[in-house]
Amino acid sequence: MNVFRLTGDLSHLAAIIILLLKIWKTRSCAGISGKSQLLFAMVFTTRYLDLFTSFISFYNTSMKLIYIACAYATVYLIYMKFKATYDGNHDTFRVEFLVVPVGGLSVLVNHDFSPLEILWTFSIYLESVAILPQLFMISKTGEAETITTHYLFFLGLYRALYLFNWIWRYSFEGFFDLIAIVAGVVQTILYCDFFYFTKRKEVKFASISAKARDQLLSSAQRGQNNPYYERRTAVFAAGEAPGQNATPAPPTAKI
């Protein structure tokens, strides 16, 4: 195992743990797309069916079990334990538009036309687009919590590191998997696109805030240069109450 795959796996695990801790500590799943988490649970289930047929290493088996357990734990927290906090009104992405085409593509384009291989291919294709409901939800609400952004960052880092893993394996092992590479590139582009527009939005907001601040300062300076403002300031500085030197009004005649 090379360092890119190891750090990629750890980044993936960090993303999942960050999300779980966020939900558990805040007792809320606000801002989290339950549909994306259902898709990820489907990804891990269909990908790791080989747990029943083969053993590669203790590390490999452990990570597969952890991913599956965490995926279903997240789904349970969203749809069961903290269901009252789930924002279903904004989590409206039509996942059938992902699952059906991906299922058809996995049957048509795969390495071997066998049930396990088709399901593995299905998981690879589905993982590349499983984050779309989450990104769609953020686009509807117009904001992403810091924890959610950290979760997406580590997921994006995981996919980027796996791209380097495939480059490493092709260079030193002669391994090349076109299906996994293409799907990984698509997924990485989605994350990069999200962070690009998020950063662009932050820069635009900062620019608007700076202009508003400059306008306020400019208005304050104009007020300070006003002769009336200067006279009132001098009166207060001399310790006189407003209107103290003003000519008193004549007394009202009593009838």
PDB file of C-alpha atoms in Angstrom:
ATOM      1  CA  MET A   1       0.000   0.000   0.000  1.00  0.00           C
ATOM      2  CA  ASN A   2       1.359   3.421  -0.979  1.00  0.00           C
ATOM      3  CA  VAL A   3       1.146   6.617   1.049  1.00  0.00           C
ATOM      4  CA  PHE A   4      -1.493   8.179  -1.238  1.00  0.00           C
ATOM      5  CA  ARG A   5      -3.951   5.354  -0.713  1.00  0.00           C
ATOM      6  CA  LEU A   6      -3.350   5.303   3.042  1.00  0.00           C
ATOM      7  CA  THR A   7      -3.829   9.057   3.449  1.00  0.00           C
ATOM      8  CA  GLY A   8      -6.802   8.903   1.097  1.00  0.00           C
ATOM      9  CA  ASP A   9      -8.468   6.245   3.249  1.00  0.00           C
ATOM     10  CA  LEU A  10      -7.745   8.258   6.402  1.00  0.00           C
ATOM     11  CA  SER A  11      -9.180  11.418   4.810  1.00  0.00           C
ATOM     12  CA  HIS A  12     -12.301   9.486   3.860  1.00  0.00           C
ATOM     13  CA  LEU A  13     -12.624   8.160   7.400  1.00  0.00           C
ATOM     14  CA  ALA A  14     -12.044  11.657   8.831  1.00  0.00           C
ATOM     15  CA  ALA A  15     -14.886  13.047   6.694  1.00  0.00           C
ATOM     16  CA  ILE A  16     -17.307  10.386   7.933  1.00  0.00           C
ATOM     17  CA  ILE A  17     -16.299  10.866  11.588  1.00  0.00           C
ATOM     18  CA  ILE A  18     -16.593  14.670  11.300  1.00  0.00           C
ATOM     19  CA  LEU A  19     -20.140  14.295  10.017  1.00  0.00           C
ATOM     20  CA  LEU A  20     -21.145  11.795  12.696  1.00  0.00           C
ATOM     21  CA  LEU A  21     -19.674  13.913  15.499  1.00  0.00           C
ATOM     22  CA  LYS A  22     -21.381  17.015  14.148  1.00  0.00           C
ATOM     23  CA  ILE A  23     -24.780  15.330  14.204  1.00  0.00           C
ATOM     24  CA  TRP A  24     -24.248  13.717  17.603  1.00  0.00           C
ATOM     25  CA  LYS A  25     -22.834  16.753  19.415  1.00  0.00           C
ATOM     26  CA  THR A  26     -25.381  19.238  18.079  1.00  0.00           C
ATOM     27  CA  ARG A  27     -28.222  16.706  18.300  1.00  0.00           C
ATOM     28  CA  SER A  28     -29.219  17.961  14.879  1.00  0.00           C
ATOM     29  CA  CYS A  29     -28.809  16.990  11.247  1.00  0.00           C
ATOM     30  CA  ALA A  30     -29.726  20.416   9.892  1.00  0.00           C
ATOM     31  CA  GLY A  31     -27.895  21.152   6.664  1.00  0.00           C
ATOM     32  CA  ILE A  32     -27.143  17.475   5.992  1.00  0.00           C
ATOM     33  CA  SER A  33     -28.639  15.760   2.965  1.00  0.00           C
ATOM     34  CA  GLY A  34     -30.150  12.459   4.020  1.00  0.00           C
ATOM     35  CA  LYS A  35     -30.414  11.449   0.374  1.00  0.00           C
ATOM     36  CA  SER A  36     -26.661  11.755  -0.126  1.00  0.00           C
ATOM     37  CA  GLN A  37     -26.073   9.611   2.944  1.00  0.00           C
ATOM     38  CA  LEU A  38     -28.499   6.976   1.667  1.00  0.00           C
ATOM     39  CA  LEU A  39     -26.594   6.904  -1.616  1.00  0.00           C
ATOM     40  CA  PHE A  40     -23.277   6.483   0.210  1.00  0.00           C
ATOM     41  CA  ALA A  41     -24.755   3.626   2.243  1.00  0.00           C
ATOM     42  CA  MET A  42     -25.808   2.026  -1.039  1.00  0.00           C
ATOM     43  CA  VAL A  43     -22.300   2.580  -2.412  1.00  0.00           C
ATOM     44  CA  PHE A  44     -20.579   0.785   0.465  1.00  0.00           C
ATOM     45  CA  THR A  45     -23.129  -2.033   0.544  1.00  0.00           C
ATOM     46  CA  THR A  46     -22.787  -2.896  -3.141  1.00  0.00           C
ATOM     47  CA  ARG A  47     -19.015  -2.405  -3.214  1.00  0.00           C
ATOM     48  CA  TYR A  48     -18.083  -4.521  -0.232  1.00  0.00           C
ATOM     49  CA  LEU A  49     -20.128  -7.643  -0.894  1.00  0.00           C
ATOM     50  CA  ASP A  50     -16.775  -9.332  -1.470  1.00  0.00           C
ATOM     51  CA  LEU A  51     -16.459  -9.469   2.323  1.00  0.00           C
ATOM     52  CA  PHE A  52     -18.364 -12.731   2.034  1.00  0.00           C
ATOM     53  CA  THR A  53     -16.210 -14.162  -0.734  1.00  0.00           C
ATOM     54  CA  SER A  54     -12.606 -13.048  -0.239  1.00  0.00           C
ATOM     55  CA  PHE A  55     -10.082 -11.868   2.345  1.00  0.00           C
ATOM     56  CA  ILE A  56      -7.316  -9.466   1.336  1.00  0.00           C
ATOM     57  CA  SER A  57      -5.949  -8.169   4.637  1.00  0.00           C
ATOM     58  CA  PHE A  58      -7.035  -7.235   8.147  1.00  0.00           C
ATOM     59  CA  TYR A  59      -6.720  -3.547   7.273  1.00  0.00           C
ATOM     60  CA  ASN A  60      -8.859  -3.950   4.155  1.00  0.00           C
ATOM     61  CA  THR A  61     -11.598  -5.859   5.954  1.00  0.00           C
ATOM     62  CA  SER A  62     -11.609  -3.486   8.925  1.00  0.00           C
ATOM     63  CA  MET A  63     -11.945  -0.369   6.784  1.00  0.00           C
ATOM     64  CA  LYS A  64     -14.799  -1.909   4.790  1.00  0.00           C
ATOM     65  CA  LEU A  65     -16.725  -2.774   7.945  1.00  0.00           C
ATOM     66  CA  ILE A  66     -16.100   0.678   9.414  1.00  0.00           C
ATOM     67  CA  TYR A  67     -17.348   2.413   6.277  1.00  0.00           C
ATOM     68  CA  ILE A  68     -20.516   0.319   6.164  1.00  0.00           C
ATOM     69  CA  ALA A  69     -21.219   0.760   9.883  1.00  0.00           C
ATOM     70  CA  CYS A  70     -20.649   4.530   9.789  1.00  0.00           C
ATOM     71  CA  ALA A  71     -22.786   4.958   6.681  1.00  0.00           C
ATOM     72  CA  TYR A  72     -25.787   3.223   8.232  1.00  0.00           C
ATOM     73  CA  ALA A  73     -25.206   4.958  11.577  1.00  0.00           C
ATOM     74  CA  THR A  74     -25.424   8.300   9.783  1.00  0.00           C
ATOM     75  CA  VAL A  75     -28.623   7.278   8.009  1.00  0.00           C
ATOM     76  CA  TYR A  76     -30.103   6.132  11.334  1.00  0.00           C
ATOM     77  CA  LEU A  77     -29.289   9.452  13.029  1.00  0.00           C
ATOM     78  CA  ILE A  78     -30.828  11.466  10.183  1.00  0.00           C
ATOM     79  CA  TYR A  79     -33.996   9.482   9.547  1.00  0.00           C
ATOM     80  CA  MET A  80     -34.655   8.057  13.009  1.00  0.00           C
ATOM     81  CA  LYS A  81     -33.019   9.569  16.083  1.00  0.00           C
ATOM     82  CA  PHE A  82     -32.892  13.213  14.978  1.00  0.00           C
ATOM     83  CA  LYS A  83     -35.611  13.083  12.363  1.00  0.00           C
ATOM     84  CA  ALA A  84     -37.279  16.228  13.756  1.00  0.00           C
ATOM     85  CA  THR A  85     -34.223  18.307  12.764  1.00  0.00           C
ATOM     86  CA  TYR A  86     -33.946  16.909   9.226  1.00  0.00           C
ATOM     87  CA  ASP A  87     -34.573  19.592   6.601  1.00  0.00           C
ATOM     88  CA  GLY A  88     -36.549  17.586   4.088  1.00  0.00           C
ATOM     89  CA  ASN A  89     -37.995  20.721   2.504  1.00  0.00           C
ATOM     90  CA  HIS A  90     -34.595  21.555   0.998  1.00  0.00           C
ATOM     91  CA  ASP A  91     -33.360  17.993   0.453  1.00  0.00           C
ATOM     92  CA  THR A  92     -35.397  17.553  -2.716  1.00  0.00           C
ATOM     93  CA  PHE A  93     -32.928  16.186  -5.259  1.00  0.00           C
ATOM     94  CA  ARG A  94     -34.486  13.427  -7.397  1.00  0.00           C
ATOM     95  CA  VAL A  95     -32.077  10.570  -6.653  1.00  0.00           C
ATOM     96  CA  GLU A  96     -33.772   8.291  -9.175  1.00  0.00           C
ATOM     97  CA  PHE A  97     -32.185  10.458 -11.853  1.00  0.00           C
ATOM     98  CA  LEU A  98     -28.834   9.208 -10.525  1.00  0.00           C
ATOM     99  CA  VAL A  99     -29.558   5.617  -9.519  1.00  0.00           C
ATOM    100  CA  VAL A 100     -31.339   4.518 -12.716  1.00  0.00           C
ATOM    101  CA  PRO A 101     -28.767   5.827 -15.246  1.00  0.00           C
ATOM    102  CA  VAL A 102     -25.885   4.596 -13.075  1.00  0.00           C
ATOM    103  CA  GLY A 103     -27.504   1.158 -12.856  1.00  0.00           C
ATOM    104  CA  GLY A 104     -27.900   0.984 -16.614  1.00  0.00           C
ATOM    105  CA  LEU A 105     -24.331   2.152 -17.228  1.00  0.00           C
ATOM    106  CA  SER A 106     -22.906  -0.423 -14.807  1.00  0.00           C
ATOM    107  CA  VAL A 107     -24.633  -3.202 -16.747  1.00  0.00           C
ATOM    108  CA  LEU A 108     -23.341  -1.909 -20.088  1.00  0.00           C
ATOM    109  CA  VAL A 109     -19.804  -0.868 -19.095  1.00  0.00           C
ATOM    110  CA  ASN A 110     -17.968  -3.144 -16.666  1.00  0.00           C
ATOM    111  CA  HIS A 111     -14.915  -5.376 -16.417  1.00  0.00           C
ATOM    112  CA  ASP A 112     -16.811  -8.635 -16.190  1.00  0.00           C
ATOM    113  CA  PHE A 113     -20.480  -9.430 -16.664  1.00  0.00           C
ATOM    114  CA  SER A 114     -21.044 -11.078 -13.283  1.00  0.00           C
ATOM    115  CA  PRO A 115     -23.300 -10.016 -10.374  1.00  0.00           C
ATOM    116  CA  LEU A 116     -20.505  -8.977  -7.997  1.00  0.00           C
ATOM    117  CA  GLU A 117     -18.585  -7.149 -10.698  1.00  0.00           C
ATOM    118  CA  ILE A 118     -21.677  -5.291 -11.905  1.00  0.00           C
ATOM    119  CA  LEU A 119     -22.513  -4.257  -8.331  1.00  0.00           C
ATOM    120  CA  TRP A 120     -18.912  -3.135  -7.746  1.00  0.00           C
ATOM    121  CA  THR A 121     -19.034  -1.063 -10.957  1.00  0.00           C
ATOM    122  CA  PHE A 122     -22.401   0.347  -9.890  1.00  0.00           C
ATOM    123  CA  SER A 123     -20.848   1.506  -6.597  1.00  0.00           C
ATOM    124  CA  ILE A 124     -17.967   3.207  -8.403  1.00  0.00           C
ATOM    125  CA  TYR A 125     -20.280   5.126 -10.731  1.00  0.00           C
ATOM    126  CA  LEU A 126     -22.731   5.992  -7.957  1.00  0.00           C
ATOM    127  CA  GLU A 127     -20.028   7.278  -5.598  1.00  0.00           C
ATOM    128  CA  SER A 128     -18.923   9.797  -8.205  1.00  0.00           C
ATOM    129  CA  VAL A 129     -22.327  11.530  -8.093  1.00  0.00           C
ATOM    130  CA  ALA A 130     -23.617  10.624  -4.602  1.00  0.00           C
ATOM    131  CA  ILE A 131     -22.646  14.041  -3.239  1.00  0.00           C
ATOM    132  CA  LEU A 132     -24.923  15.884  -5.696  1.00  0.00           C
ATOM    133  CA  PRO A 133     -27.982  15.927  -3.364  1.00  0.00           C
ATOM    134  CA  GLN A 134     -25.805  17.557  -0.673  1.00  0.00           C
ATOM    135  CA  LEU A 135     -24.478  20.175  -3.100  1.00  0.00           C
ATOM    136  CA  PHE A 136     -27.995  20.781  -4.421  1.00  0.00           C
ATOM    137  CA  MET A 137     -29.254  21.289  -0.866  1.00  0.00           C
ATOM    138  CA  ILE A 138     -26.503  23.819  -0.139  1.00  0.00           C
ATOM    139  CA  SER A 139     -27.327  25.681  -3.350  1.00  0.00           C
ATOM    140  CA  LYS A 140     -30.986  25.933  -2.263  1.00  0.00           C
ATOM    141  CA  THR A 141     -30.262  27.159   1.263  1.00  0.00           C
ATOM    142  CA  GLY A 142     -27.454  29.421   0.067  1.00  0.00           C
ATOM    143  CA  GLU A 143     -25.133  28.515   2.933  1.00  0.00           C
ATOM    144  CA  ALA A 144     -23.068  25.663   4.346  1.00  0.00           C
ATOM    145  CA  GLU A 145     -22.113  25.227   7.975  1.00  0.00           C
ATOM    146  CA  THR A 146     -18.411  25.134   8.798  1.00  0.00           C
ATOM    147  CA  ILE A 147     -18.623  21.474   9.794  1.00  0.00           C
ATOM    148  CA  THR A 148     -20.363  20.583   6.536  1.00  0.00           C
ATOM    149  CA  THR A 149     -17.650  22.384   4.592  1.00  0.00           C
ATOM    150  CA  HIS A 150     -14.968  20.447   6.490  1.00  0.00           C
ATOM    151  CA  TYR A 151     -16.794  17.219   5.683  1.00  0.00           C
ATOM    152  CA  LEU A 152     -16.857  18.062   1.980  1.00  0.00           C
ATOM    153  CA  PHE A 153     -13.211  19.164   2.065  1.00  0.00           C
ATOM    154  CA  PHE A 154     -12.019  15.819   3.411  1.00  0.00           C
ATOM    155  CA  LEU A 155     -14.179  13.935   0.914  1.00  0.00           C
ATOM    156  CA  GLY A 156     -12.640  15.974  -1.895  1.00  0.00           C
ATOM    157  CA  LEU A 157      -9.165  15.387  -0.474  1.00  0.00           C
ATOM    158  CA  TYR A 158      -9.834  11.652  -0.365  1.00  0.00           C
ATOM    159  CA  ARG A 159     -10.736  11.578  -4.060  1.00  0.00           C
ATOM    160  CA  ALA A 160      -7.756  13.754  -5.039  1.00  0.00           C
ATOM    161  CA  LEU A 161      -5.361  11.498  -3.119  1.00  0.00           C
ATOM    162  CA  TYR A 162      -6.830   8.458  -4.829  1.00  0.00           C
ATOM    163  CA  LEU A 163      -6.045  10.019  -8.196  1.00  0.00           C
ATOM    164  CA  PHE A 164      -2.401  10.177  -7.126  1.00  0.00           C
ATOM    165  CA  ASN A 165      -2.745   6.602  -5.880  1.00  0.00           C
ATOM    166  CA  TRP A 166      -3.772   5.445  -9.338  1.00  0.00           C
ATOM    167  CA  ILE A 167      -0.888   7.353 -10.925  1.00  0.00           C
ATOM    168  CA  TRP A 168       1.490   5.705  -8.452  1.00  0.00           C
ATOM    169  CA  ARG A 169       0.099   2.237  -9.097  1.00  0.00           C
ATOM    170  CA  TYR A 170       0.285   2.677 -12.861  1.00  0.00           C
ATOM    171  CA  SER A 171       3.880   3.903 -12.612  1.00  0.00           C
ATOM    172  CA  PHE A 172       5.173   1.224 -10.233  1.00  0.00           C
ATOM    173  CA  GLU A 173       2.721  -1.681 -10.576  1.00  0.00           C
ATOM    174  CA  GLY A 174       1.385  -1.299 -14.114  1.00  0.00           C
ATOM    175  CA  PHE A 175      -2.161  -1.174 -12.691  1.00  0.00           C
ATOM    176  CA  PHE A 176      -4.739   0.775 -14.687  1.00  0.00           C
ATOM    177  CA  ASP A 177      -8.509   0.834 -14.060  1.00  0.00           C
ATOM    178  CA  LEU A 178     -10.232   3.192 -16.498  1.00  0.00           C
ATOM    179  CA  ILE A 179     -13.648   2.901 -14.825  1.00  0.00           C
ATOM    180  CA  ALA A 180     -12.359   3.894 -11.388  1.00  0.00           C
ATOM    181  CA  ILE A 181     -10.165   6.683 -12.779  1.00  0.00           C
ATOM    182  CA  VAL A 182     -12.907   8.318 -14.870  1.00  0.00           C
ATOM    183  CA  ALA A 183     -15.388   8.127 -11.997  1.00  0.00           C
ATOM    184  CA  GLY A 184     -12.778   9.528  -9.609  1.00  0.00           C
ATOM    185  CA  VAL A 185     -12.029  12.447 -11.927  1.00  0.00           C
ATOM    186  CA  VAL A 186     -15.743  13.277 -12.222  1.00  0.00           C
ATOM    187  CA  GLN A 187     -16.134  13.222  -8.450  1.00  0.00           C
ATOM    188  CA  THR A 188     -13.048  15.372  -7.882  1.00  0.00           C
ATOM    189  CA  ILE A 189     -14.320  17.940 -10.413  1.00  0.00           C
ATOM    190  CA  LEU A 190     -17.622  18.199  -8.519  1.00  0.00           C
ATOM    191  CA  TYR A 191     -15.802  18.954  -5.260  1.00  0.00           C
ATOM    192  CA  CYS A 192     -13.462  21.445  -6.912  1.00  0.00           C
ATOM    193  CA  ASP A 193     -16.437  23.162  -8.527  1.00  0.00           C
ATOM    194  CA  PHE A 194     -18.172  23.457  -5.150  1.00  0.00           C
ATOM    195  CA  PHE A 195     -15.145  24.953  -3.407  1.00  0.00           C
ATOM    196  CA  TYR A 196     -14.472  27.322  -6.304  1.00  0.00           C
ATOM    197  CA  PHE A 197     -17.963  28.819  -6.204  1.00  0.00           C
ATOM    198  CA  THR A 198     -17.970  28.846  -2.390  1.00  0.00           C
ATOM    199  CA  LYS A 199     -14.714  30.805  -2.364  1.00  0.00           C
ATOM    200  CA  ARG A 200     -15.979  33.120  -5.096  1.00  0.00           C
ATOM    201  CA  LYS A 201     -19.115  33.798  -3.061  1.00  0.00           C
ATOM    202  CA  GLU A 202     -17.029  34.587   0.036  1.00  0.00           C
ATOM    203  CA  VAL A 203     -14.844  37.011  -1.923  1.00  0.00           C
ATOM    204  CA  LYS A 204     -17.918  38.718  -3.393  1.00  0.00           C
ATOM    205  CA  PHE A 205     -19.505  39.031   0.062  1.00  0.00           C
ATOM    206  CA  ALA A 206     -16.276  40.464   1.495  1.00  0.00           C
ATOM    207  CA  SER A 207     -16.150  43.011  -1.355  1.00  0.00           C
ATOM    208  CA  ILE A 208     -19.748  44.090  -0.710  1.00  0.00           C
ATOM    209  CA  SER A 209     -19.058  44.386   3.024  1.00  0.00           C
ATOM    210  CA  ALA A 210     -15.970  46.509   2.354  1.00  0.00           C
ATOM    211  CA  LYS A 211     -17.936  48.860   0.077  1.00  0.00           C
ATOM    212  CA  ALA A 212     -20.690  49.209   2.690  1.00  0.00           C
ATOM    213  CA  ARG A 213     -18.077  49.971   5.365  1.00  0.00           C
ATOM    214  CA  ASP A 214     -16.430  52.603   3.150  1.00  0.00           C
ATOM    215  CA  GLN A 215     -19.790  54.248   2.506  1.00  0.00           C
ATOM    216  CA  LEU A 216     -20.511  54.435   6.236  1.00  0.00           C
ATOM    217  CA  LEU A 217     -17.098  55.958   6.932  1.00  0.00           C
ATOM    218  CA  SER A 218     -17.560  58.439   4.118  1.00  0.00           C
ATOM    219  CA  SER A 219     -20.964  59.466   5.474  1.00  0.00           C
ATOM    220  CA  ALA A 220     -19.499  59.884   8.963  1.00  0.00           C
ATOM    221  CA  GLN A 221     -16.682  62.083   7.628  1.00  0.00           C
ATOM    222  CA  ARG A 222     -19.127  64.277   5.712  1.00  0.00           C
ATOM    223  CA  GLY A 223     -21.112  64.720   8.899  1.00  0.00           C
ATOM    224  CA  GLN A 224     -18.004  65.738  10.839  1.00  0.00           C
ATOM    225  CA  ASN A 225     -17.161  68.414   8.241  1.00  0.00           C
ATOM    226  CA  ASN A 226     -20.621  69.934   8.543  1.00  0.00           C
ATOM    227  CA  PRO A 227     -20.402  73.455  10.215  1.00  0.00           C
ATOM    228  CA  TYR A 228     -23.466  72.712  12.333  1.00  0.00           C
ATOM    229  CA  TYR A 229     -21.850  69.470  13.546  1.00  0.00           C
ATOM    230  CA  GLU A 230     -18.620  71.365  14.386  1.00  0.00           C
ATOM    231  CA  ARG A 231     -20.533  74.069  16.338  1.00  0.00           C
ATOM    232  CA  ARG A 232     -22.466  71.495  18.349  1.00  0.00           C
ATOM    233  CA  THR A 233     -19.238  69.613  19.082  1.00  0.00           C
ATOM    234  CA  ALA A 234     -17.615  72.849  20.348  1.00  0.00           C
ATOM    235  CA  VAL A 235     -20.610  73.568  22.584  1.00  0.00           C
ATOM    236  CA  PHE A 236     -20.445  70.139  24.179  1.00  0.00           C
ATOM    237  CA  ALA A 237     -16.678  70.387  24.567  1.00  0.00           C
ATOM    238  CA  ALA A 238     -17.152  73.663  26.500  1.00  0.00           C
ATOM    239  CA  GLY A 239     -19.475  71.888  28.897  1.00  0.00           C
ATOM    240  CA  GLU A 240     -22.580  73.772  27.872  1.00  0.00           C
ATOM    241  CA  ALA A 241     -25.892  72.056  27.589  1.00  0.00           C
ATOM    242  CA  PRO A 242     -27.682  72.258  24.267  1.00  0.00           C
ATOM    243  CA  GLY A 243     -29.581  75.516  24.039  1.00  0.00           C
ATOM    244  CA  GLN A 244     -27.868  76.954  27.150  1.00  0.00           C
ATOM    245  CA  ASN A 245     -26.804  80.208  25.392  1.00  0.00           C
ATOM    246  CA  ALA A 246     -29.895  80.479  23.326  1.00  0.00           C
ATOM    247  CA  THR A 247     -32.075  83.569  23.821  1.00  0.00           C
ATOM    248  CA  PRO A 248     -34.871  82.607  26.187  1.00  0.00           C
ATOM    249  CA  ALA A 249     -38.357  82.798  24.879  1.00  0.00           C
ATOM    250  CA  PRO A 250     -40.539  85.632  26.292  1.00  0.00           C
ATOM    251  CA  PRO A 251     -42.787  84.555  29.157  1.00  0.00           C
ATOM    252  CA  THR A 252     -46.291  83.733  28.266  1.00  0.00           C
ATOM    253  CA  ALA A 253     -48.670  86.410  29.429  1.00  0.00           C
ATOM    254  CA  LYS A 254     -51.036  85.330  32.155  1.00  0.00           C
ATOM    255  CA  ILE A 255     -54.655  86.118  31.720  1.00  0.00           C
TER     256      ILE A 255
END
